[in-house]
Tab-separated table of C-alpha atoms and ligand atoms in Angstrom:
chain	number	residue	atom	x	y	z
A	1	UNK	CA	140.030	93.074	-77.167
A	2	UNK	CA	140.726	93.554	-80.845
A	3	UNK	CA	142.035	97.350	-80.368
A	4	UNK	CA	142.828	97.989	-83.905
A	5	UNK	CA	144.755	101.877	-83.703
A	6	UNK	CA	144.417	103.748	-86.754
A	7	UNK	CA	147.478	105.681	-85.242
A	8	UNK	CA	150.385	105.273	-87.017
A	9	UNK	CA	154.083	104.926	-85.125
A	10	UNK	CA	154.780	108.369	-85.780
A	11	UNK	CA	151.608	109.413	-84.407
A	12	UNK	CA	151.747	107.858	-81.284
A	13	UNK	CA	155.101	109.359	-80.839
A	14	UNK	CA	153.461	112.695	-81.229
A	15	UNK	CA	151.205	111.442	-78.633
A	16	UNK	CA	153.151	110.446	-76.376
A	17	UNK	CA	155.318	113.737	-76.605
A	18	UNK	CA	151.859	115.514	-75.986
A	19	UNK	CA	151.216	114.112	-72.634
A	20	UNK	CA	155.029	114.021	-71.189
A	21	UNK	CA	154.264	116.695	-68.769
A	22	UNK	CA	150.873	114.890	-67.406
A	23	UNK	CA	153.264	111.713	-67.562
A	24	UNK	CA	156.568	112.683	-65.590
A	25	UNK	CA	154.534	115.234	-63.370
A	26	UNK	CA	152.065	111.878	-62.114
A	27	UNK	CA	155.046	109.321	-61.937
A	28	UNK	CA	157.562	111.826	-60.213
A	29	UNK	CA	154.405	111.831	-57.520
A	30	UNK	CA	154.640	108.427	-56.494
A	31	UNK	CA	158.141	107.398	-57.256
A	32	UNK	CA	158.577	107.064	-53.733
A	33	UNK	CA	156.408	104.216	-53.993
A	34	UNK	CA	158.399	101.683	-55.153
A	35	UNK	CA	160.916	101.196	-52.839
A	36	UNK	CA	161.129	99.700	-49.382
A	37	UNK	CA	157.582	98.149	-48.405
A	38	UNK	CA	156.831	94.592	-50.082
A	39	UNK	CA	153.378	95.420	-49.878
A	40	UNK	CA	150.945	97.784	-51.076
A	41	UNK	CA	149.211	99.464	-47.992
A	42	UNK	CA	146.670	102.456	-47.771
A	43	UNK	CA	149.508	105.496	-48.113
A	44	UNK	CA	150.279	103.957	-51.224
A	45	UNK	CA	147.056	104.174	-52.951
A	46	UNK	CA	146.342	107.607	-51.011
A	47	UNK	CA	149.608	108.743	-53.081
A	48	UNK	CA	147.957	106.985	-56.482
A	49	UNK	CA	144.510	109.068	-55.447
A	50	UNK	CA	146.772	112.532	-55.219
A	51	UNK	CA	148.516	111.816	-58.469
A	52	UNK	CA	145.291	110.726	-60.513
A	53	UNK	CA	143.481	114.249	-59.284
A	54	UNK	CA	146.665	116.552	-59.817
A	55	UNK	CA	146.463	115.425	-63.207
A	56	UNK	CA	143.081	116.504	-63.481
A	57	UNK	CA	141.508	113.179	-63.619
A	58	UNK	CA	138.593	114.608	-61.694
A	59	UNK	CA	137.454	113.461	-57.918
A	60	UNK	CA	134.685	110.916	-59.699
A	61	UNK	CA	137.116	109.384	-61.657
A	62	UNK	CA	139.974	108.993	-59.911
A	63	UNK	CA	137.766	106.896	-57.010
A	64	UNK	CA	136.557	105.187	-59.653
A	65	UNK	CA	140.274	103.942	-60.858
A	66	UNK	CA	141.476	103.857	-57.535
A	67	UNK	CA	138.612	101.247	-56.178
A	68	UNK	CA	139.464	98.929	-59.164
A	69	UNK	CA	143.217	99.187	-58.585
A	70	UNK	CA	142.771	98.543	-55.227
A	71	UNK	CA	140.445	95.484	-56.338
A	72	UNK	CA	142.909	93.955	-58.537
A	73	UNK	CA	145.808	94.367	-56.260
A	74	UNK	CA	144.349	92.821	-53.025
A	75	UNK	CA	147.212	93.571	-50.830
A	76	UNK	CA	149.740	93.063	-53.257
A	77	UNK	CA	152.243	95.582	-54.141
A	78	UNK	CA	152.993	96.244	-58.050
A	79	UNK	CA	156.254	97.089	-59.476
A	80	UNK	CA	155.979	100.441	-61.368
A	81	UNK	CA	155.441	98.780	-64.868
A	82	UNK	CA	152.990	96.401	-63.697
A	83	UNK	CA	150.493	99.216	-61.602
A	84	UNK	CA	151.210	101.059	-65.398
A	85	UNK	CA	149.584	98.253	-67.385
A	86	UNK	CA	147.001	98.369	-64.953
A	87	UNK	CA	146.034	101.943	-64.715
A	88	UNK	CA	146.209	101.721	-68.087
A	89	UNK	CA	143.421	98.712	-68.464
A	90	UNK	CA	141.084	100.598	-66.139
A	91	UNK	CA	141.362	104.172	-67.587
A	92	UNK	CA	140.481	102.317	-70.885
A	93	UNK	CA	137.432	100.914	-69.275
A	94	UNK	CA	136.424	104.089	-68.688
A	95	UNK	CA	136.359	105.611	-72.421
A	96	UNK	CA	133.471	104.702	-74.809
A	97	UNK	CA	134.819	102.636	-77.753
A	98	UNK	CA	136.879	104.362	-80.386
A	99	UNK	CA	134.994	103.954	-83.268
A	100	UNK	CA	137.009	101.575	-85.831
A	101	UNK	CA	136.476	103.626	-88.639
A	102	UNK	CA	139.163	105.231	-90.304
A	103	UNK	CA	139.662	108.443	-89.547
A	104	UNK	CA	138.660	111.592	-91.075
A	105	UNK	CA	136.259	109.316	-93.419
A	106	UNK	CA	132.560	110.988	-93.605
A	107	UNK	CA	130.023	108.391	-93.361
A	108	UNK	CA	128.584	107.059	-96.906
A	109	UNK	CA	125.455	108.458	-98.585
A	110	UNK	CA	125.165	112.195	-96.142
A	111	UNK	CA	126.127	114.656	-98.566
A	112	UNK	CA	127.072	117.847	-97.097
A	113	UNK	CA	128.088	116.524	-93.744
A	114	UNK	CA	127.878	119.544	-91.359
A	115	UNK	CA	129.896	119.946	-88.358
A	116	UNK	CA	129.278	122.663	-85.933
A	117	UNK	CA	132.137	123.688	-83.746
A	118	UNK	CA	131.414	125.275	-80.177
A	119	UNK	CA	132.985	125.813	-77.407
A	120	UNK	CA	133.920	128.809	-75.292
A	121	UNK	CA	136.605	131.758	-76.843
A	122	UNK	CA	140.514	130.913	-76.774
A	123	UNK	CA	140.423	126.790	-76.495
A	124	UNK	CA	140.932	126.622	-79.991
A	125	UNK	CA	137.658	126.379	-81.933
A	126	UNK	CA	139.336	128.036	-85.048
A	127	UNK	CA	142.568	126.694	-85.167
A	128	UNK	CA	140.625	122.905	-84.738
A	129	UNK	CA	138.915	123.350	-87.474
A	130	UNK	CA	141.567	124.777	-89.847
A	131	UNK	CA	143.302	121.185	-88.969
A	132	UNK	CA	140.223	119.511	-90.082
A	133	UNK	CA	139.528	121.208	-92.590
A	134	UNK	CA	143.170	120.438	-93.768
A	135	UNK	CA	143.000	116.388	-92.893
A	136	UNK	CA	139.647	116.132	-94.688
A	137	UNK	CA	141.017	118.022	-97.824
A	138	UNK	CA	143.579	115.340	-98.070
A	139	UNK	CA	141.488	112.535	-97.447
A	140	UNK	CA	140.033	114.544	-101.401
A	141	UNK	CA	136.758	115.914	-99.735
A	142	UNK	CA	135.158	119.052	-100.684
A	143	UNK	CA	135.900	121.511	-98.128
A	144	UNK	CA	133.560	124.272	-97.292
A	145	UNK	CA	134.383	127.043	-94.091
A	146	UNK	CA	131.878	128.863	-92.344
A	147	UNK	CA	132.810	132.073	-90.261
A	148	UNK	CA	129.993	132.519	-88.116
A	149	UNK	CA	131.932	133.898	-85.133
A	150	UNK	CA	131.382	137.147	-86.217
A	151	UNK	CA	131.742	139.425	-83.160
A	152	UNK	CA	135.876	140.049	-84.477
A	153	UNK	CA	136.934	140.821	-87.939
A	154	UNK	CA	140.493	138.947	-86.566
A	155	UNK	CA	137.962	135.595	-85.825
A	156	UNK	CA	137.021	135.945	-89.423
A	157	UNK	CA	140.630	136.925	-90.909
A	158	UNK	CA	142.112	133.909	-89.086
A	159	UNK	CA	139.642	131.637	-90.401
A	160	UNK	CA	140.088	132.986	-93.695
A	161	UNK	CA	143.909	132.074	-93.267
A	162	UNK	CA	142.903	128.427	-92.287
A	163	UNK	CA	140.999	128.251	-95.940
A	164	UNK	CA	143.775	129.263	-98.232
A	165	UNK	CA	146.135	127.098	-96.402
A	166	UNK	CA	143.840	124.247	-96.350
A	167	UNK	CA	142.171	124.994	-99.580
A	168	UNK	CA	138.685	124.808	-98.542
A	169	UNK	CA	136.255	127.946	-99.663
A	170	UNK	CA	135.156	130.273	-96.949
A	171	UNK	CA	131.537	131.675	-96.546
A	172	UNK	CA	131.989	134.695	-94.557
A	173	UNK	CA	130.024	138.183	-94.339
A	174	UNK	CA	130.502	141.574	-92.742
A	175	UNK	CA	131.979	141.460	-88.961
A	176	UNK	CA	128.716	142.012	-86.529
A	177	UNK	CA	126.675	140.367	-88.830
A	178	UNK	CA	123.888	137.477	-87.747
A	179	UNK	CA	126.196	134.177	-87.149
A	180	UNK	CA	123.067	132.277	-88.099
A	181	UNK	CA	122.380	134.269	-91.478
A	182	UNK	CA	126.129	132.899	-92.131
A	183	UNK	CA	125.454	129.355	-90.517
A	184	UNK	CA	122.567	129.443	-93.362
A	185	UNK	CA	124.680	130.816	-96.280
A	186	UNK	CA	127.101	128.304	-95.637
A	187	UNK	CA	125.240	125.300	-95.493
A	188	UNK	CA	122.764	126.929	-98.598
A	189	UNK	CA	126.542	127.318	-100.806
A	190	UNK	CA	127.481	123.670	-99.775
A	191	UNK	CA	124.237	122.430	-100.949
A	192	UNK	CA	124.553	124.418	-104.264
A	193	UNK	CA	128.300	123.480	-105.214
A	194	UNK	CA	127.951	119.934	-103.699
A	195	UNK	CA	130.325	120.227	-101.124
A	196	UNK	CA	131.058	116.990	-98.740
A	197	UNK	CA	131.643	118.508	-95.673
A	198	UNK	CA	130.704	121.917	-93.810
A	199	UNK	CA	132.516	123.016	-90.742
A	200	UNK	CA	131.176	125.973	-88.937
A	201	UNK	CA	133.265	127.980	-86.476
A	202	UNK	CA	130.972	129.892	-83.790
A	203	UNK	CA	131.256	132.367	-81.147
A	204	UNK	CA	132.083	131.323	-77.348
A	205	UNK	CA	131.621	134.754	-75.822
A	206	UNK	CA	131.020	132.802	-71.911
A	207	UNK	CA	130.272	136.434	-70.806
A	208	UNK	CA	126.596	136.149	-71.641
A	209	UNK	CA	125.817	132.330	-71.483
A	210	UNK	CA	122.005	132.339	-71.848
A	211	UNK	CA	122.719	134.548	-75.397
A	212	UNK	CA	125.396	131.900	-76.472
A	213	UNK	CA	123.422	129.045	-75.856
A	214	UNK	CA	120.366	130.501	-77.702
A	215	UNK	CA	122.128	131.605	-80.271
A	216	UNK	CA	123.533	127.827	-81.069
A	217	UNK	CA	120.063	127.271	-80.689
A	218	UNK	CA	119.340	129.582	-83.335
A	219	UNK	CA	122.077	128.353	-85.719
A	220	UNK	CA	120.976	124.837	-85.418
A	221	UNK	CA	117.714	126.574	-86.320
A	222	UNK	CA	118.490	127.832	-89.599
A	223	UNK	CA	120.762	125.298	-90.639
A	224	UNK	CA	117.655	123.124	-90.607
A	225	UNK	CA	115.666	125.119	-92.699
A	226	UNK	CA	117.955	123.832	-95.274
A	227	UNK	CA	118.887	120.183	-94.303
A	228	UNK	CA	116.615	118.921	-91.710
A	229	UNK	CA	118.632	116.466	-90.110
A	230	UNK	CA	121.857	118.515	-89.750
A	231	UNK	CA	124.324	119.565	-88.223
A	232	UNK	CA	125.543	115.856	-88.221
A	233	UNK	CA	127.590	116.543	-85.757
A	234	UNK	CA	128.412	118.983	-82.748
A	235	UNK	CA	132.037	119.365	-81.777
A	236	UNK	CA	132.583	120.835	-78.108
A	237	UNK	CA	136.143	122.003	-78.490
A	238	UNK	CA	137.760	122.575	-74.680
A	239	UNK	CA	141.212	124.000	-73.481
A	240	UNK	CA	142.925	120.793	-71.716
A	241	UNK	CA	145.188	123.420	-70.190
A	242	UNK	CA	142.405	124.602	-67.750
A	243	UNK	CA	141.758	121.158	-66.283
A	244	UNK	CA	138.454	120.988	-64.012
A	245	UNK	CA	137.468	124.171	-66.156
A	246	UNK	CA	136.915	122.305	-68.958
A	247	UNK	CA	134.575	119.723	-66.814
A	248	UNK	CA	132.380	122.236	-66.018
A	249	UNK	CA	132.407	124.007	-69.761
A	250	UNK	CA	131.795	120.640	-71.197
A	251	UNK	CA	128.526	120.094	-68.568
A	252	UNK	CA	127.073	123.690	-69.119
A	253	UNK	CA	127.284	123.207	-73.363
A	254	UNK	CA	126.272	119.337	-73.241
A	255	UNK	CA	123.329	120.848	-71.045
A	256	UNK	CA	122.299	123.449	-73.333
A	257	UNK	CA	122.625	122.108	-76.671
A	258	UNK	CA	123.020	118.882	-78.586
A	259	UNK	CA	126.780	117.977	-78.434
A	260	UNK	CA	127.678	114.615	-80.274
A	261	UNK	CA	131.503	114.702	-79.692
A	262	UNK	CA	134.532	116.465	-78.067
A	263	UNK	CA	137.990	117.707	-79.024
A	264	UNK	CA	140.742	118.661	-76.160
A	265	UNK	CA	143.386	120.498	-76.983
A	266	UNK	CA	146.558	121.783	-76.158
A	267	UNK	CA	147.269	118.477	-74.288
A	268	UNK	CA	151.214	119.136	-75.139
A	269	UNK	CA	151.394	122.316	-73.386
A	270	UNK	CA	149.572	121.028	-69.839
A	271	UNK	CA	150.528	118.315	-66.527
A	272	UNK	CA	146.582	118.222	-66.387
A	273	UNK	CA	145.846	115.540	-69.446
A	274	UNK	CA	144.011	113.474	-67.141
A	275	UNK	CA	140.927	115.603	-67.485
A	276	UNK	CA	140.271	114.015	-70.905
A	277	UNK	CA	139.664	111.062	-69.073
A	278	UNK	CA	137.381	112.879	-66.866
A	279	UNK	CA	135.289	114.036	-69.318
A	280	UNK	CA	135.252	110.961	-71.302
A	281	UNK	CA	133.867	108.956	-68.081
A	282	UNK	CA	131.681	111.603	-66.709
A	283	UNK	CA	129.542	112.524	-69.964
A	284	UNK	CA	129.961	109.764	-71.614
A	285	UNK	CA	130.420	111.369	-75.373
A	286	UNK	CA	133.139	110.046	-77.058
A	287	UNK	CA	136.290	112.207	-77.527
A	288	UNK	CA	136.816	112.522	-81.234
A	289	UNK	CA	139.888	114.441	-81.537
A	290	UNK	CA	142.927	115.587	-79.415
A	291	UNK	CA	145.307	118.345	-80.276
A	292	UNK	CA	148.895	117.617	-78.997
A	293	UNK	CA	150.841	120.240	-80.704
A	294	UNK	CA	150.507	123.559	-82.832
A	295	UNK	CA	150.835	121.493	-85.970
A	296	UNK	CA	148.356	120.882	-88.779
A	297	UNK	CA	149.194	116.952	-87.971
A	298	UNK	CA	149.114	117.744	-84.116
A	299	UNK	CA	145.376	117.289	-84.285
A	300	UNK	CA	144.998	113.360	-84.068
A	301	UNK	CA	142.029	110.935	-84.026
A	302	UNK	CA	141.217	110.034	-80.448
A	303	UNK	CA	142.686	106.530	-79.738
A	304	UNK	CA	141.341	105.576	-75.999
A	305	UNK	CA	143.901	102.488	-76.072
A	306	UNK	CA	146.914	104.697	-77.021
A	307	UNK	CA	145.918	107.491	-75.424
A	308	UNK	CA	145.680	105.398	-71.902
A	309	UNK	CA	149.285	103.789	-72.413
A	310	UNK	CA	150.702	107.285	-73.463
A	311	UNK	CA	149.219	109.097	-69.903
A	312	UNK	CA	150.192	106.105	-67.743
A	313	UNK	CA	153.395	104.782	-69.533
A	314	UNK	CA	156.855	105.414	-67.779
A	315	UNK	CA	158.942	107.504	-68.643
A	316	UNK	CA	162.316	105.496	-68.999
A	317	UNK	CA	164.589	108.779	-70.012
B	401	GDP	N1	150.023	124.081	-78.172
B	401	GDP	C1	148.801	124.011	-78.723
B	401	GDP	N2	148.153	125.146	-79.015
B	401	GDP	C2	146.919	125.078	-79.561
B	401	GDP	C3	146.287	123.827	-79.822
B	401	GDP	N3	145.058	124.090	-80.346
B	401	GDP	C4	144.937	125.433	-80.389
B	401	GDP	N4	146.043	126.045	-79.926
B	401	GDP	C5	146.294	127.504	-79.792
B	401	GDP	O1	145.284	128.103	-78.992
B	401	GDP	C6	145.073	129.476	-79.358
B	401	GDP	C7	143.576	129.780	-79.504
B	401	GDP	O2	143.059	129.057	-80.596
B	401	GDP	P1	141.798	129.533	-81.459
B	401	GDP	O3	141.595	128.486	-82.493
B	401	GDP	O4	141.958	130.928	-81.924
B	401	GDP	O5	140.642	129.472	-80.354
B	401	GDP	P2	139.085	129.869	-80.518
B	401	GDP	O6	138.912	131.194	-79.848
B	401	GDP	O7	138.328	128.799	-79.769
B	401	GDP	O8	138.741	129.873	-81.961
B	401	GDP	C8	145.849	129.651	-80.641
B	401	GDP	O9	147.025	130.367	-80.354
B	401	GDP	C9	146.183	128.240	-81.097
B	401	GDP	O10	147.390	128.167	-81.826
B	401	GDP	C10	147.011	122.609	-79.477
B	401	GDP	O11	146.550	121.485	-79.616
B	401	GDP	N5	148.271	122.774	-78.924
B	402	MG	MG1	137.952	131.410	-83.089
């Protein structure tokens, strides 16, 4: 299929360390399945069915897995390693294609790339971006910050934190200020100094959708005033810890405003990874990033091959 994983070993250890709860808490589900009966029968994929949606895979999906599996097997019963390889080889099915190139690269010839990073308060908006911030510093890029979640001095302070430790410049103003008039100033300074790439952090006050949404709205606004075809690219950050929650974030923001890609986080601290392959096959925007630790390396390029053996591989401990 010429998967080519720009993960490296140690990263897909990391990985698979993220998603050991979603992993034992789905195989300790059906471990009762593979002993006894020589042959797969209807109580058997029922159990599969329960497993795939208490790990959040979503009722869509998991039919969707559970017809093929039940296609491929045709009244034959798999040994645990084999029905792994094959969950594994459908839930890959269902991801768009990892892009091959490498990561944290910007495209050639877009000069200052702007990202925009939404999503609603808490699932890690800020705390993404510091990481980013930090993997495209060492990749040599100019770095420049944008603190346009204004509503809390803290949401600015802790941005501010990310930029020293990442070394990337922040453009910040007063707390309660316009988040556009700092969406503008940002992407204004990067044009000045040159910068390579912009990353904005925003508000997700959920409270008030219809003023969230038009304020992106108005953001995306102003940062076209300056570059016309920006932001380059939308990141919808979501909480992987609040499983079908995040489904129905990730439909309400891909409704209201242009969203190009999507990071999940906290996938180490949650039994519910599954729901990354839920959003993955329901909107079908790929999944960019996924965070599977606290550390500044715990935010990894999304992998769909590595990621499906890591949720679906046994644990042998
Ligand atoms: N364990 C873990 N915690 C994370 C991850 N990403 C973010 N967090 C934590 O989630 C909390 C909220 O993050 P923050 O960036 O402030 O969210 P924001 O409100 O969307 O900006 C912080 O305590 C982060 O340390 C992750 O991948 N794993
Ligand atoms: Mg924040």
């Amino acid at each position: 299929m010429g998967w080519l994983s720009f993960l490296t070993r140690e990263k897909k250890e990391d990985l698979s360390k993220g998603l050991e709860k979603t992993r034992r808490s789905f195989w300790s589900r059906i471990a009762g399945l593979f002993s006894g009966k020589p042959r797969l029968d209807a109580a058997d994929l029922d159990a599969i069915e329960e497993a795939l949606i208490s790990a959040d895979v979503g009722m869509d999906t998991t039919v969707k897995l559970i017809d093929r599996l039940e296609q491929r097997l045709s009244g034959e019963k798999p040994d645990a390693q084999a029905l792994q390889v094959m969950l594994a080889e459908e839930a890959m099915r269902l991801l768009p294609e990892t892009p091959q190139q490498q990561p944290f690269t910007l495209p050639d010839g877009i000069r200052p790339y702007v990202i925009l990073v939404v999503g609603v308060n808490g699932v890690g908006k800020t705390t993404t971006i510091g990481k980013l911030a930090y993997q495209y510093r060492q990749q040599g890029y100019q770095v420049l910050l944008g603190a346009a979640d204004t509503f809390r001095a803290a949401a600015i302070d802790q941005l501010a934190v990310w930029s020293q430790r990442a070394e990337a410049p922040l453009i910040r103003r007063e707390p309660g200020s316009d988040p556009a008039a700092v969406a503008f100033d940002t992407v204004s300074a990067a044009v000045a100094r040159k910068a390579d790439v912009v990353l904005i952090d925003t508000a997700g006050r959920l409270h008030n959708k219809v003023n969230l949404m038009n304020e992106l709205s108005k953001i995306r606004r102003v940062i076209q005033k300056v570059l016309p075809e920006a932001p380059h690219e939308v990141l919808l950050v979501l909480d992987a810890t609040t499983g079908q929650n995040a489904l129905e974030q990730a439909r309400q923001f891909i409704a209201a405003t242009q969203v190009t890609g999507l990071a999940l986080t906290k996938l180490d601290g949650t039994a519910k990874g599954g729901v990354v392959l839920a959003v993955a096959d329901r909107f079908g925007i790929p999944v960019r990033y996924i965070g599977v630790g606290e550390k500044m390396e715990h935010l990894q390029p999304f992998d769909g091959h590595a990621f499906a053996q890591a949720l679906f591989g046994q644990n042998e401990e």
